[in-house]
PDB file of C-alpha atoms in Angstrom:
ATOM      1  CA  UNK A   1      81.049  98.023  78.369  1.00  0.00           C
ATOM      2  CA  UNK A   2      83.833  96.421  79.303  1.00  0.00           C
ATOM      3  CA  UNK A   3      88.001  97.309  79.390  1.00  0.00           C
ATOM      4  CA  UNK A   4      90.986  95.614  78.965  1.00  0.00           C
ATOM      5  CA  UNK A   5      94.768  96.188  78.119  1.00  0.00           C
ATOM      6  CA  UNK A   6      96.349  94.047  76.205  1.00  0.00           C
ATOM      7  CA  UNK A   7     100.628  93.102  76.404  1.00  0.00           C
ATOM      8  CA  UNK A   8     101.465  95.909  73.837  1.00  0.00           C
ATOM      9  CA  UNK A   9     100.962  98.742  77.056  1.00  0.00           C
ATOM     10  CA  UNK A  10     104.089 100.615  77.193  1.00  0.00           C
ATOM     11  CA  UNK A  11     103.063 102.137  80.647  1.00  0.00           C
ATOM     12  CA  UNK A  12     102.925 105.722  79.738  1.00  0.00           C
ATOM     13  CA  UNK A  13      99.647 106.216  82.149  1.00  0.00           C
ATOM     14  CA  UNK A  14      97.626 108.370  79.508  1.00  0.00           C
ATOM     15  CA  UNK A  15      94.888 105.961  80.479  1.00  0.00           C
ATOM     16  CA  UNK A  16      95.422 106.397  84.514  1.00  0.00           C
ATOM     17  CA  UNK A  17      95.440 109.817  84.094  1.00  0.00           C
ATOM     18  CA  UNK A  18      92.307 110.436  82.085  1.00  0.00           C
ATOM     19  CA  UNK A  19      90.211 107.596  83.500  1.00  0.00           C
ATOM     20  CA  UNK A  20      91.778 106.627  87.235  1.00  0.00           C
ATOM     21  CA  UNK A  21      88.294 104.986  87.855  1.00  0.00           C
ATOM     22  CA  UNK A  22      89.036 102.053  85.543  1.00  0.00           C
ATOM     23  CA  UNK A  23      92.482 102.127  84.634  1.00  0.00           C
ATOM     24  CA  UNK A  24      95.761 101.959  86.720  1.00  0.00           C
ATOM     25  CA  UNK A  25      99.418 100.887  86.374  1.00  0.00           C
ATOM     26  CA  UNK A  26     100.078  97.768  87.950  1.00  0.00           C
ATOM     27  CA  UNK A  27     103.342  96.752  89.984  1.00  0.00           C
ATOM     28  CA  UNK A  28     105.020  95.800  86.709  1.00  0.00           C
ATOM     29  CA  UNK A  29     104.115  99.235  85.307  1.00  0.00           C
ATOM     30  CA  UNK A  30     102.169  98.159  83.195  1.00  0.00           C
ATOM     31  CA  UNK A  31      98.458  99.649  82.896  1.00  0.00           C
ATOM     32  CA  UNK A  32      95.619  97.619  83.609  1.00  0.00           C
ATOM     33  CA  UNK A  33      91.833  97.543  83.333  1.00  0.00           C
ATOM     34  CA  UNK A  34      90.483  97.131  87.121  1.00  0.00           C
ATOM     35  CA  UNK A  35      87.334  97.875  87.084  1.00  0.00           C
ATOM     36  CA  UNK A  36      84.318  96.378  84.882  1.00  0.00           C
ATOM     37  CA  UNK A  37      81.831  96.647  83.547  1.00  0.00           C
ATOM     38  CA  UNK A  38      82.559 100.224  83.227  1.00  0.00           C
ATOM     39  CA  UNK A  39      79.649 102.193  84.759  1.00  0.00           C
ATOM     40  CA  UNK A  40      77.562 103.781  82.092  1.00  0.00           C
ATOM     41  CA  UNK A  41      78.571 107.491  83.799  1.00  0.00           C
ATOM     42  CA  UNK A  42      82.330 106.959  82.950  1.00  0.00           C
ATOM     43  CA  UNK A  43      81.968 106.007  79.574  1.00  0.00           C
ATOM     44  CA  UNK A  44      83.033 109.379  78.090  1.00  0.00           C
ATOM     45  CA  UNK A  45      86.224 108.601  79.942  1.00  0.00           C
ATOM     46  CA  UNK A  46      87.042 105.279  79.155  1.00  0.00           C
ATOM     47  CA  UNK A  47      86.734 106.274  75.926  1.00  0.00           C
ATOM     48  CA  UNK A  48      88.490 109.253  75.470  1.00  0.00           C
ATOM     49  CA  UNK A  49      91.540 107.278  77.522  1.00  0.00           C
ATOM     50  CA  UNK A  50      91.094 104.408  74.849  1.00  0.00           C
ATOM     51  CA  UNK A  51      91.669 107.340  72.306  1.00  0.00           C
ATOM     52  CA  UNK A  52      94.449 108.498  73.871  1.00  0.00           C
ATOM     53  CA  UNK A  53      96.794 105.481  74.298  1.00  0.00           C
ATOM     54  CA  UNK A  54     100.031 105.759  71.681  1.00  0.00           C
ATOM     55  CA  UNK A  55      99.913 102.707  71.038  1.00  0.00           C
ATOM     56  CA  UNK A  56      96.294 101.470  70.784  1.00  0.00           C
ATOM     57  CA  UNK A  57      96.246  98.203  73.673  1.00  0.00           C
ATOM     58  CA  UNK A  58      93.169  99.617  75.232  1.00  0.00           C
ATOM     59  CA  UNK A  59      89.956  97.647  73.925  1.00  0.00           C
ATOM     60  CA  UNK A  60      86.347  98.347  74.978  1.00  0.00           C
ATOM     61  CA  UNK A  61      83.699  96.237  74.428  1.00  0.00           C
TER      62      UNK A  61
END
């Protein structure tokens, strides 16, 4: 699986704060996807941060 963040991030770190082994906000604040693939054991999480982004720029794959 892999994660990404597209430009419509409004840098509210949901994702960061559920899933700081893949996602992170960058210097811009603006969240970003640093880590892939996604290992299979943090899944659940990159999910459930995917689920809990406002404004639905987080895309696994």
């Amino acid at each position: 699986m892999y994660a990404s963040v597209n430009s419509d991030c409004i840098g509210c770190a949901s994702c960061e704060s559920i899933c700081p082994q893949v996602f992170r906000m960058n210097s811009f604040g603006i969240a970003e996807a640093y880590l892939n693939p996604v290992p299979q054991e943090i899944e659940k999480l990159a999910k459930d941060a995917l689920n809990s982004c406002p404004v639905e720029a987080i895309t696994l794959e």
